[in-house]
Amino acid sequence: VGCGPKIPDVDWTLKISGNVATPLELSYKDLAKMNQIDLKDILMEKSTGEDEVTSWSGVPLDDVLLKAGAPTDYVSLTVFASDGYSIEISKEELKGAIIALKDANGWIAEVAADKGPIRLVTPETPANRWVYSITEIQVNQ
């Protein structure tokens, strides 16, 4: 008898760095075992193509930052992707953000490998802030 959906076997690490008390490296399995929340019917405002309404599941960003001992009054995060892309996102833009492991179709690692295995979903911002294949989150004070 299984105990819930099988977590994909993915070799991925998310690093939490910068102004934190406890710099972290969380494996994909670590993230999958953390508390997950669902974001349903979120408008994904695309810079090209049609906007779409999407649903996601993942770890609340605030939970990960708390685990790393980030100060509650941090100013912004710099998010790095595996392809070298990075973007600085203000704290205000991160309201309700999650580190998504699933989209409406299932585990991102299995259904959209080119956009995963994890991605930052920030429901309060346009989709160009939704960084996929994130490898590091740097906390800026």
XYZ file of C-alpha atoms in Angstrom:
141
model
C 0.000 0.000 0.000
C 1.485 3.344 -1.078
C 1.408 6.431 1.076
C 0.313 9.077 -1.395
C 1.490 9.939 -4.896
C 4.979 8.780 -5.770
C 7.518 11.584 -5.741
C 9.486 11.670 -9.006
C 13.137 10.695 -8.637
C 14.702 14.032 -9.546
C 18.288 15.107 -8.873
C 17.769 18.808 -8.100
C 18.916 21.135 -5.348
C 17.558 24.545 -4.406
C 20.020 26.748 -2.544
C 18.810 29.497 -0.172
C 21.572 32.070 0.346
C 22.230 35.716 1.106
C 20.977 37.390 4.263
C 19.804 34.260 6.098
C 20.718 32.782 9.488
C 20.987 29.252 8.064
C 21.939 28.935 4.383
C 20.139 25.875 3.027
C 20.353 23.359 0.248
C 17.029 21.597 -0.229
C 16.775 18.564 -2.479
C 13.739 17.969 -4.678
C 12.635 15.271 -2.212
C 13.065 17.705 0.713
C 10.749 20.165 -1.043
C 8.236 17.447 -1.950
C 8.020 16.402 1.722
C 7.334 19.942 2.975
C 3.844 21.366 3.485
C 2.222 21.941 0.065
C -0.517 24.413 -0.809
C -2.641 24.787 -3.938
C -3.039 27.940 -5.990
C -6.152 27.495 -8.117
C -7.289 29.550 -11.104
C -4.317 31.938 -11.134
C -4.081 34.313 -14.105
C -0.770 33.763 -15.849
C -0.109 37.081 -17.623
C 2.283 36.259 -20.448
C 4.530 38.752 -22.221
C 4.014 36.810 -25.459
C 1.059 34.695 -26.465
C -2.320 34.402 -24.786
C -2.753 34.815 -21.039
C -4.088 31.688 -19.368
C -5.651 30.616 -16.106
C -3.511 27.982 -14.374
C -3.330 26.000 -11.136
C -0.222 25.050 -9.171
C 0.835 23.163 -6.038
C 3.996 23.675 -4.061
C 5.773 24.857 -0.965
C 4.913 28.351 0.295
C 7.953 30.547 -0.332
C 7.550 31.987 3.172
C 8.006 28.484 4.667
C 11.337 28.033 2.880
C 12.525 31.503 3.889
C 11.500 30.849 7.500
C 13.417 27.556 7.484
C 16.526 29.432 6.304
C 16.096 32.119 8.952
C 15.520 34.980 6.519
C 14.598 38.254 8.223
C 10.916 39.159 7.887
C 11.890 42.626 6.691
C 13.992 41.498 3.720
C 13.811 43.876 0.749
C 13.919 41.525 -2.232
C 15.000 38.142 -3.529
C 17.284 37.438 -6.452
C 16.136 34.221 -8.104
C 18.551 32.230 -10.278
C 17.601 29.667 -12.938
C 19.654 26.744 -14.237
C 20.153 28.467 -17.615
C 21.906 31.467 -16.007
C 18.834 33.730 -15.965
C 18.305 35.754 -12.800
C 15.846 38.407 -11.670
C 15.419 40.526 -8.560
C 11.871 40.504 -7.188
C 10.658 42.847 -4.449
C 9.096 41.450 -1.284
C 5.757 43.090 -2.195
C 5.625 41.134 -5.475
C 6.147 37.827 -3.635
C 2.843 37.832 -1.740
C 1.383 34.321 -1.914
C 4.370 32.950 -3.864
C 5.146 29.233 -3.932
C 7.936 27.005 -5.131
C 5.765 24.935 -7.424
C 6.381 21.221 -7.912
C 3.088 20.507 -9.690
C 0.880 22.212 -12.222
C -2.699 21.248 -13.070
C -1.418 18.240 -15.063
C 0.846 16.726 -12.383
C 4.477 16.887 -11.317
C 6.248 19.536 -13.427
C 9.263 17.194 -13.633
C 7.071 14.672 -15.494
C 4.665 16.824 -17.525
C 6.807 19.850 -18.440
C 10.425 18.850 -17.886
C 11.686 21.864 -19.880
C 9.945 24.179 -17.352
C 10.974 22.397 -14.179
C 11.362 20.457 -12.112
C 10.488 23.388 -9.839
C 9.465 26.946 -10.522
C 8.670 30.086 -8.622
C 5.011 31.053 -9.049
C 4.172 34.592 -7.917
C 0.402 35.042 -8.340
C 0.545 38.825 -7.831
C 2.889 39.445 -10.793
C 3.082 38.881 -14.558
C 4.453 35.500 -15.624
C 7.866 36.914 -16.563
C 8.532 36.814 -12.805
C 7.616 33.102 -12.626
C 11.147 31.749 -12.872
C 11.381 28.100 -13.895
C 14.198 25.645 -13.181
C 15.223 27.679 -10.132
C 18.513 26.702 -8.513
C 19.045 29.477 -5.982
C 17.135 32.103 -4.040
C 19.280 34.869 -2.588
C 17.754 36.984 0.188
C 18.610 40.699 -0.059
C 18.404 43.077 2.889
